[in-house]
Coordinates of C-alpha atoms in Angstrom, one line a residue:
Chain A
X26 CA -3.9 5.1 18.1
X27 CA -0.5 4.1 16.7
X28 CA -1.3 4.0 13.0
X29 CA 0.2 7.2 11.4
X30 CA -1.7 9.5 9.1
X31 CA 0.1 9.4 5.8
X32 CA 1.5 12.3 3.6
X33 CA 1.5 11.4 0.0
X34 CA 3.2 13.6 -2.6
X35 CA 1.4 13.3 -5.9
X36 CA 3.4 13.3 -9.1
X37 CA 1.4 14.0 -12.3
X38 CA 3.2 12.3 -15.1
X39 CA 3.0 13.4 -18.8
X40 CA 5.4 11.8 -21.3
X41 CA 7.6 10.5 -18.5
X42 CA 8.0 13.8 -16.8
X43 CA 6.4 15.2 -13.6
X44 CA 4.0 18.1 -14.1
X45 CA 1.4 19.8 -12.1
X46 CA -1.6 21.4 -13.5
X47 CA -3.6 24.1 -11.9
X48 CA -7.2 23.0 -12.4
X49 CA -5.8 20.6 -14.9
X50 CA -5.1 23.3 -17.4
X51 CA -2.0 25.4 -16.7
X52 CA 0.8 22.8 -16.6
X53 CA 4.3 23.5 -15.2
X54 CA 7.2 21.0 -15.5
X55 CA 8.6 19.9 -12.2
X56 CA 11.1 17.4 -13.4
X57 CA 12.3 13.8 -13.5
X58 CA 10.1 11.3 -11.7
X59 CA 12.9 9.0 -10.5
X60 CA 14.9 11.8 -9.1
X61 CA 11.8 13.3 -7.4
X62 CA 10.7 10.0 -6.1
X63 CA 14.1 9.3 -4.5
X64 CA 14.1 12.8 -3.0
X65 CA 10.7 12.2 -1.4
X66 CA 11.6 8.8 -0.2
X67 CA 14.7 10.3 1.6
X68 CA 12.6 13.2 2.9
X69 CA 10.2 10.9 4.6
X70 CA 7.2 10.7 2.3
X71 CA 4.9 7.8 3.4
X72 CA 3.9 6.8 -0.1
X73 CA 4.0 8.2 -3.6
X74 CA 1.2 8.5 -6.1
X75 CA 1.8 8.8 -9.8
X76 CA -1.1 10.0 -11.9
X77 CA -0.6 9.6 -15.6
X78 CA -2.3 12.4 -17.5
X79 CA -0.9 11.3 -20.9
X80 CA -3.4 10.9 -23.7
X81 CA -1.5 8.6 -26.1
X82 CA -0.9 4.9 -25.9
X83 CA 2.8 5.2 -26.6
X84 CA 3.3 7.5 -23.7
X85 CA 1.6 5.0 -21.4
X86 CA 4.5 2.6 -22.2
X87 CA 6.8 5.3 -21.0
X88 CA 4.9 5.3 -17.7
X89 CA 5.5 1.6 -17.2
X90 CA 9.2 2.3 -17.5
X91 CA 9.0 5.2 -15.1
X92 CA 7.3 2.9 -12.5
X93 CA 9.9 0.2 -13.1
X94 CA 12.8 2.7 -12.6
X95 CA 11.2 4.2 -9.5
X96 CA 10.4 0.8 -8.0
X97 CA 14.1 -0.2 -8.4
X98 CA 15.2 2.5 -6.0
X99 CA 12.4 3.5 -3.8
X100 CA 11.1 1.2 -1.1
X101 CA 7.9 2.9 0.0
X102 CA 4.4 2.1 -1.5
X103 CA 3.7 3.4 -5.0
X104 CA 0.3 4.0 -6.4
X105 CA -0.2 4.5 -10.1
X106 CA -3.3 5.9 -11.7
X107 CA -4.5 7.2 -15.1
X108 CA -5.6 5.1 -18.0
X109 CA -6.2 1.9 -16.1
X110 CA -9.0 0.3 -18.1
X111 CA -8.8 -3.4 -17.7
X112 CA -7.5 -6.2 -15.4
X113 CA -4.5 -6.5 -17.8
X114 CA -3.6 -2.9 -17.1
X115 CA -3.7 -3.5 -13.4
X116 CA -1.5 -6.5 -13.8
X117 CA 1.1 -4.7 -15.9
X118 CA 1.4 -1.8 -13.4
X119 CA 1.7 -4.2 -10.4
X120 CA 4.3 -6.2 -12.3
X121 CA 6.2 -3.0 -13.1
X122 CA 6.5 -2.3 -9.4
X123 CA 3.3 -0.5 -8.4
X124 CA 1.8 -1.5 -5.1
X125 CA -1.6 -0.1 -5.9
X126 CA -3.5 1.1 -8.9
X127 CA -6.0 3.9 -9.0
X128 CA -9.0 3.4 -11.2
X129 CA -11.3 6.3 -12.1
X130 CA -13.1 6.6 -15.4
X131 CA -13.1 2.9 -16.1
X132 CA -14.8 2.2 -12.8
X133 CA -17.7 4.3 -13.9
X134 CA -18.0 2.7 -17.4
X135 CA -17.4 -0.8 -16.0
X136 CA -18.0 -1.0 -12.3
X137 CA -17.4 -4.8 -12.4
X138 CA -13.7 -4.0 -13.2
X139 CA -13.2 -3.0 -9.6
X140 CA -14.7 -6.2 -8.2
X141 CA -12.8 -8.3 -10.7
X142 CA -9.5 -6.6 -10.0
X143 CA -10.0 -6.8 -6.2
X144 CA -10.8 -10.5 -6.4
X145 CA -7.8 -11.2 -8.6
X146 CA -5.2 -9.0 -6.9
X147 CA -6.7 -8.2 -3.5
X148 CA -8.5 -5.1 -2.3
X149 CA -5.3 -3.8 -0.8
X150 CA -4.0 -2.8 -4.3
X151 CA -7.2 -1.3 -5.7
X152 CA -7.8 2.4 -5.2
X153 CA -10.8 4.0 -6.7
X154 CA -10.3 7.7 -7.5
X155 CA -13.4 9.8 -7.1
X156 CA -13.3 13.3 -8.8
X157 CA -16.2 15.2 -7.3
X158 CA -17.7 18.6 -7.9
X159 CA -20.2 20.4 -5.6
X160 CA -23.7 20.7 -7.0
X161 CA -26.0 23.7 -6.6
X162 CA -28.7 23.0 -4.0
X163 CA -28.9 25.9 -1.6
X164 CA -31.5 24.7 0.8
X165 CA -30.6 21.2 1.7
X166 CA -27.4 19.3 2.6
X167 CA -24.5 19.6 0.2
X168 CA -24.2 17.1 -2.6
X169 CA -21.3 16.3 -5.0
X170 CA -21.3 14.8 -8.4
X171 CA -18.7 12.4 -9.8
X172 CA -16.8 13.7 -12.8
X173 CA -14.5 11.9 -15.3
X174 CA -11.9 13.0 -17.8
X175 CA -10.0 15.3 -15.5
X176 CA -13.2 17.0 -14.3
X177 CA -14.7 17.7 -17.7
X178 CA -17.5 15.1 -17.8
X179 CA -20.3 14.9 -15.3
X180 CA -21.7 11.4 -14.7
X181 CA -24.9 12.1 -12.8
X182 CA -23.6 9.9 -9.9
X183 CA -23.7 11.1 -6.3
X184 CA -20.1 11.0 -5.1
X185 CA -20.8 9.8 -1.6
X186 CA -23.0 7.0 -2.8
X187 CA -20.5 6.1 -5.5
X188 CA -17.6 5.9 -3.0
X189 CA -19.5 3.6 -0.7
X190 CA -20.5 1.4 -3.6
X191 CA -16.9 1.1 -4.8
X192 CA -15.7 0.2 -1.3
X193 CA -18.4 -2.5 -1.1
X194 CA -17.3 -3.7 -4.5
X195 CA -13.7 -4.3 -3.2
X196 CA -11.8 -1.0 -3.4
X197 CA -9.4 -1.0 -0.6
X198 CA -8.9 2.7 -0.5
X199 CA -10.5 5.9 -2.0
X200 CA -8.7 8.8 -3.5
X201 CA -11.1 11.7 -3.3
X202 CA -10.3 14.9 -5.3
X203 CA -12.4 18.0 -5.1
X204 CA -12.6 19.4 -8.6
X205 CA -13.7 22.7 -7.1
X206 CA -10.6 22.9 -5.0
X207 CA -8.0 21.3 -7.2
X208 CA -5.2 23.8 -8.0
X209 CA -6.8 26.6 -5.9
X210 CA -4.6 26.3 -2.8
X211 CA -7.5 27.2 -0.5
X212 CA -7.7 23.8 1.2
X213 CA -9.5 20.5 0.8
X214 CA -13.3 20.3 0.6
X215 CA -13.5 18.7 4.0
X216 CA -17.3 18.4 4.0
X217 CA -16.9 16.2 1.0
X218 CA -14.0 14.2 2.6
X219 CA -15.8 13.7 5.8
X220 CA -19.0 12.5 4.2
X221 CA -17.1 9.9 2.2
X222 CA -14.7 8.9 5.0
X223 CA -17.4 8.3 7.5
X224 CA -19.6 6.4 5.1
X225 CA -17.2 4.2 3.1
X226 CA -15.3 2.3 5.9
X227 CA -12.1 2.0 3.9
X228 CA -9.1 4.4 4.1
X229 CA -9.6 7.7 2.3
X230 CA -7.0 9.9 0.8
X231 CA -8.0 13.6 0.6
X232 CA -6.8 15.5 -2.5
X233 CA -7.3 18.8 -4.2
X234 CA -6.6 22.3 -2.9
X235 CA -3.7 22.2 -0.5
X236 CA -1.9 25.5 -0.2
X237 CA -0.3 25.4 3.2
X238 CA 0.4 23.0 6.1
X239 CA -2.8 23.9 8.1
X240 CA -4.7 22.5 5.2
X241 CA -3.1 19.1 5.8
X242 CA -4.1 19.2 9.5
X243 CA -7.7 20.3 8.5
X244 CA -7.9 17.4 6.1
X245 CA -7.3 14.9 8.9
X246 CA -9.2 16.6 11.7
X247 CA -12.1 18.1 9.8
X248 CA -12.1 15.8 6.8
X249 CA -11.4 12.6 8.6
X250 CA -8.7 11.7 6.0
X251 CA -6.5 8.7 6.6
X252 CA -3.9 10.2 4.3
X253 CA -3.4 13.6 2.7
X254 CA -2.2 14.1 -0.9
X255 CA -0.4 17.2 -2.2
X256 CA 1.7 18.2 -5.1
X257 CA 2.7 21.8 -5.7
X258 CA 3.4 22.8 -2.1
X259 CA 6.1 20.1 -2.0
X260 CA 7.3 20.1 -5.7
X261 CA 8.3 23.7 -5.7
X262 CA 10.0 23.5 -2.4
X263 CA 7.7 25.7 -0.4
X264 CA 7.5 23.1 2.3
X265 CA 9.5 20.0 3.1
X266 CA 7.8 16.7 4.2
X267 CA 9.5 16.9 7.6
X268 CA 8.1 20.4 8.2
X269 CA 4.7 19.1 7.3
X270 CA 5.0 16.2 9.7
X271 CA 6.2 18.5 12.5
X272 CA 3.3 20.8 11.9
X273 CA 0.8 17.9 11.9
X274 CA 2.4 16.4 15.0
X275 CA 2.1 19.7 16.8
X276 CA -1.6 19.6 16.0
X277 CA -1.8 16.3 17.8
X278 CA -1.8 14.1 14.7
X279 CA 0.2 10.9 14.7
X280 CA 2.7 10.8 11.9
X281 CA 5.7 8.7 11.0
X282 CA 9.0 10.5 11.7
Chain B
X3 CA 24.0 -17.6 -2.1
X4 CA 20.6 -18.0 -3.8
X5 CA 17.5 -16.6 -2.4
X6 CA 14.3 -18.0 -3.9
X7 CA 11.2 -15.7 -3.9
X8 CA 8.2 -18.0 -4.4
X9 CA 6.1 -17.0 -7.4
X10 CA 2.6 -18.3 -7.3
X11 CA 1.1 -15.5 -9.4
X12 CA 0.1 -13.1 -6.5
X13 CA 1.6 -10.0 -5.2
X14 CA 4.2 -7.5 -6.2
X15 CA 7.2 -9.8 -6.5
X16 CA 9.4 -7.3 -8.3
X17 CA 9.4 -5.1 -5.2
X18 CA 10.4 -8.0 -3.0
X19 CA 13.2 -9.0 -5.4
X20 CA 14.5 -5.5 -5.8
X21 CA 14.4 -4.8 -2.0
X22 CA 16.3 -8.0 -1.4
X23 CA 18.9 -7.0 -4.0
X24 CA 19.1 -3.6 -2.5
X25 CA 19.7 -5.2 0.9
X26 CA 22.7 -7.1 -0.4
X27 CA 21.1 -10.3 -1.9
X28 CA 23.4 -11.5 -4.7
X29 CA 21.3 -14.1 -6.5
X30 CA 17.7 -13.4 -5.9
X31 CA 15.4 -15.5 -8.1
X32 CA 11.6 -15.1 -8.5
X33 CA 10.6 -18.6 -9.3
X34 CA 7.7 -21.1 -9.4
X35 CA 10.1 -24.0 -10.0
X36 CA 10.2 -26.4 -7.1
X37 CA 13.7 -27.5 -8.1
X38 CA 15.0 -23.9 -7.8
X39 CA 13.2 -23.4 -4.5
X40 CA 14.6 -26.6 -3.1
X41 CA 18.2 -25.7 -4.2
X42 CA 18.0 -22.2 -2.7
X43 CA 19.8 -21.4 0.5
X44 CA 17.1 -19.0 1.6
X45 CA 13.4 -18.8 0.8
X46 CA 11.1 -15.8 0.8
X47 CA 7.3 -16.5 0.7
X48 CA 5.6 -13.2 -0.1
X49 CA 2.0 -12.5 -1.1
X50 CA -1.0 -10.4 -1.3
X51 CA -4.6 -11.0 -2.1
X52 CA -7.1 -13.6 -1.0
X53 CA -6.1 -16.7 0.9
X54 CA -8.3 -19.1 -1.2
X55 CA -6.6 -17.9 -4.4
X56 CA -3.2 -18.2 -2.7
X57 CA -3.8 -21.8 -1.6
X58 CA -5.3 -22.9 -4.9
X59 CA -2.3 -21.3 -6.8
X60 CA 0.1 -23.2 -4.4
X61 CA -1.7 -26.5 -5.1
X62 CA -1.9 -25.9 -8.8
X63 CA 1.8 -25.1 -9.0
X64 CA 2.7 -28.2 -6.9
X65 CA 4.3 -25.8 -4.4
X66 CA 2.7 -27.1 -1.2
X67 CA 5.2 -30.0 -0.8
X68 CA 8.3 -28.0 -1.5
X69 CA 7.2 -25.2 0.9
X70 CA 6.6 -27.9 3.6
X71 CA 10.1 -29.1 2.9
X72 CA 12.1 -25.9 2.9
X73 CA 10.1 -24.3 5.7
X74 CA 11.8 -26.9 8.0
X75 CA 15.3 -26.8 6.6
X76 CA 16.5 -23.2 5.8
X77 CA 16.0 -19.6 6.7
X78 CA 12.5 -18.9 5.6
X79 CA 10.8 -15.5 5.5
X80 CA 7.0 -15.2 5.1
X81 CA 5.5 -11.8 4.2
X82 CA 1.9 -10.7 4.6
X83 CA -0.1 -13.4 2.9
X84 CA 3.0 -15.5 3.1
X85 CA 2.7 -15.3 6.9
X86 CA -1.1 -15.9 7.0
X87 CA -0.7 -19.0 4.7
X88 CA 1.6 -20.6 7.3
X89 CA -1.3 -20.8 9.8
X90 CA -3.8 -23.7 10.2
X91 CA -6.7 -21.9 8.6
X92 CA -8.2 -18.6 7.7
X93 CA -11.6 -17.2 8.2
X94 CA -11.3 -15.5 4.7
X95 CA -13.5 -16.8 1.9
X96 CA -15.9 -18.6 4.3
X97 CA -13.0 -20.5 5.8
X98 CA -10.0 -21.8 4.0
X99 CA -7.5 -24.5 5.1
X100 CA -3.9 -23.2 5.0
X101 CA -0.5 -24.8 5.3
X102 CA -0.6 -25.5 9.1
X103 CA 3.0 -24.9 9.8
X104 CA 1.9 -22.8 12.8
X105 CA -1.2 -23.6 14.8
X106 CA -3.7 -20.8 14.7
X107 CA -6.3 -18.9 12.8
X108 CA -6.3 -15.9 10.5
X109 CA -9.1 -13.6 11.5
X110 CA -10.9 -10.6 10.0
X111 CA -10.0 -7.2 11.6
X112 CA -13.6 -6.5 12.5
X113 CA -13.0 -8.9 15.4
X114 CA -10.5 -6.3 16.8
X115 CA -12.0 -3.0 15.6
X116 CA -15.6 -3.8 16.1
X117 CA -17.7 -0.7 16.7
X118 CA -14.9 1.8 15.9
X119 CA -15.7 3.3 12.5
X120 CA -12.6 5.4 12.6
X121 CA -10.6 2.2 12.4
X122 CA -10.8 1.6 8.7
X123 CA -10.3 -1.9 7.1
X124 CA -7.9 -2.6 5.5
X125 CA -5.4 -1.6 8.2
X126 CA -3.3 0.4 5.9
X127 CA -0.2 2.5 6.6
X128 CA 2.8 2.8 8.9
X129 CA 2.3 1.3 12.4
X130 CA 4.6 0.7 15.3
X131 CA 6.0 -2.7 15.9
X132 CA 6.9 -3.6 19.5
X133 CA 9.5 -6.3 19.6
X134 CA 8.0 -8.8 22.0
X135 CA 11.0 -11.2 21.7
X136 CA 14.6 -10.8 20.8
X137 CA 15.4 -12.1 17.4
X138 CA 18.3 -11.8 15.0
X139 CA 16.0 -10.2 12.4
X140 CA 15.3 -7.3 14.8
X141 CA 19.0 -6.5 15.0
X142 CA 19.7 -2.8 14.5
X143 CA 16.0 -2.0 14.4
X144 CA 14.6 0.2 17.1
X145 CA 11.9 -1.3 19.3
X146 CA 8.6 0.5 18.3
X147 CA 9.9 1.3 14.8
X148 CA 7.2 1.8 12.1
X149 CA 6.6 -0.6 9.3
X150 CA 4.2 -0.5 6.4
X151 CA 1.1 -2.7 6.7
X152 CA -1.8 -3.3 4.4
X153 CA -4.2 -6.1 5.3
X154 CA -7.7 -6.9 6.4
X155 CA -7.0 -10.1 8.2
X156 CA -4.6 -10.8 11.1
X157 CA -2.9 -13.9 12.5
X158 CA -4.0 -15.3 15.9
X159 CA -1.5 -18.0 16.8
X160 CA -2.5 -20.7 19.3
X161 CA 0.9 -20.4 20.9
X162 CA 1.6 -16.8 22.0
X163 CA 5.2 -17.7 22.4
X164 CA 5.8 -17.5 18.6
X165 CA 4.9 -13.8 18.5
X166 CA 8.1 -11.8 17.9
X167 CA 6.5 -8.5 17.2
X168 CA 3.2 -6.9 18.1
X169 CA 1.2 -4.0 16.8
X170 CA -2.1 -2.3 17.8
X171 CA -5.1 -1.6 15.7
X172 CA -8.3 -1.8 17.7
X173 CA -6.4 -4.3 19.8
X174 CA -3.1 -6.0 19.8
X175 CA -2.2 -8.4 17.0
X176 CA 0.8 -10.4 15.8
X177 CA 2.9 -8.2 13.5
X178 CA 5.6 -10.8 13.3
X179 CA 6.0 -14.4 14.4
X180 CA 9.0 -16.8 14.4
X181 CA 10.1 -20.2 15.5
X182 CA 13.3 -22.0 14.6
X183 CA 14.4 -21.1 11.1
X184 CA 11.1 -19.4 10.2
X185 CA 10.3 -15.7 10.5
X186 CA 7.1 -14.1 9.2
X187 CA 5.9 -10.6 9.1
X188 CA 2.4 -9.1 8.6
X189 CA 4.0 -5.9 7.4
X190 CA 5.9 -5.4 4.2
X191 CA 9.6 -5.0 4.8
X192 CA 10.1 -4.4 1.1
X193 CA 7.9 -1.3 1.4
X194 CA 9.1 -0.1 4.8
X195 CA 12.0 2.0 3.7
X196 CA 15.2 1.8 5.9
X197 CA 13.8 -0.4 8.7
X198 CA 12.4 -2.8 6.2
X199 CA 15.7 -3.0 4.2
X200 CA 17.5 -3.6 7.5
X201 CA 15.2 -6.5 8.3
X202 CA 15.9 -8.0 4.9
X203 CA 19.6 -7.5 5.4
X204 CA 19.3 -9.3 8.7
X205 CA 17.5 -12.1 7.0
X206 CA 20.2 -12.4 4.3
X207 CA 22.8 -12.6 7.1
X208 CA 20.7 -15.0 9.3
X209 CA 21.8 -18.6 9.8
X210 CA 18.3 -19.7 10.8
X211 CA 18.9 -20.0 14.5
X212 CA 16.7 -18.0 16.8
X213 CA 17.9 -16.2 19.9
X214 CA 17.5 -18.2 23.1

């Protein structure tokens, strides 16, 4: 097994700045995206993900410029998500320098978009983001429901079925965020991750809940994640990327160093 | 020195251009103009997506002839789809004829990973590349260095001697091939940080002659 598991710092972008919300509500400013991207590139991050949490159209323009500026200086893969609604949005982000786009809400309202974008640009650049929340059900196997709008709107869709359907439609990768864990720092929902990873057949990025380095290891070993995404543990300097990789390597996980 | 990056409407050309500039390329032009490509001293043929779309875009843009011309006459670097398109044919899209510069087929990864559900397709991420042959483009790059890959198909050349680099995913596959003035990589040097930039720097400095 020579393919390395990836560590992906996630930069939430609002109005051209990096922020990180706790459960998408309590937002703290963590700085300039170009500077942070350059720092992560030097520190050995395997990829970077930018999630645009901006509401307004004008600020979306700002994101295009952020992506351009980062792509000029950083030579690792960049994924951009948030507000991708049409094939034209995919094209604009790819032209700005993104390597992949993450589609979330639009995939639910218009599932053909994923297929259309994958056919046009290739599966390798289409990531479907699945925000999932655990549903009640005490007696039987756990289930998760897909949510949109930053975890505010339920869709009635089963997250594992949905992820498999999106992979079949052409998504080349899945970004799975546990809405129950996001911002809690108690670790990924690895039952959710494993269910999706084992079923979908395409690479899966685990997201939501990382509070320490053991959580990254658990994501790979228990959650079968091909990549692990984290924000605050890296943004605020608690851990460095190389520390995270050393820790994962010590647990027997292949990483790029 | 002009480097033409062939634009046929597919792939993240801006990344390729900026990485070449970062690696020291002075006059890097993203172009679909056969005249500009023909006049360039070096040519980069990048690409992502599906081979059928790639081939039809090349035919529509009247780029097939100019590629056939420059691929024989100056340092030429194919990247990802740009490597696959140089082969005889691809299994993708129910079989597609490609440029046939190198004899061989482009196969789906399932042929290598069959039965192993942990081997996701696409093969995506940083994998090691063993340098199976000495080549000027490997200069200064450690044998076994990691490069960034993202692809569902791999190249199976008829002549194993053209393989310059090999990776493993389910089984061994060609990560890089080369013959004469042509070098092609399945990985993305423009996304492979320092080792990738070094390979691009080597390409910019390369006179098109391979090591003996």
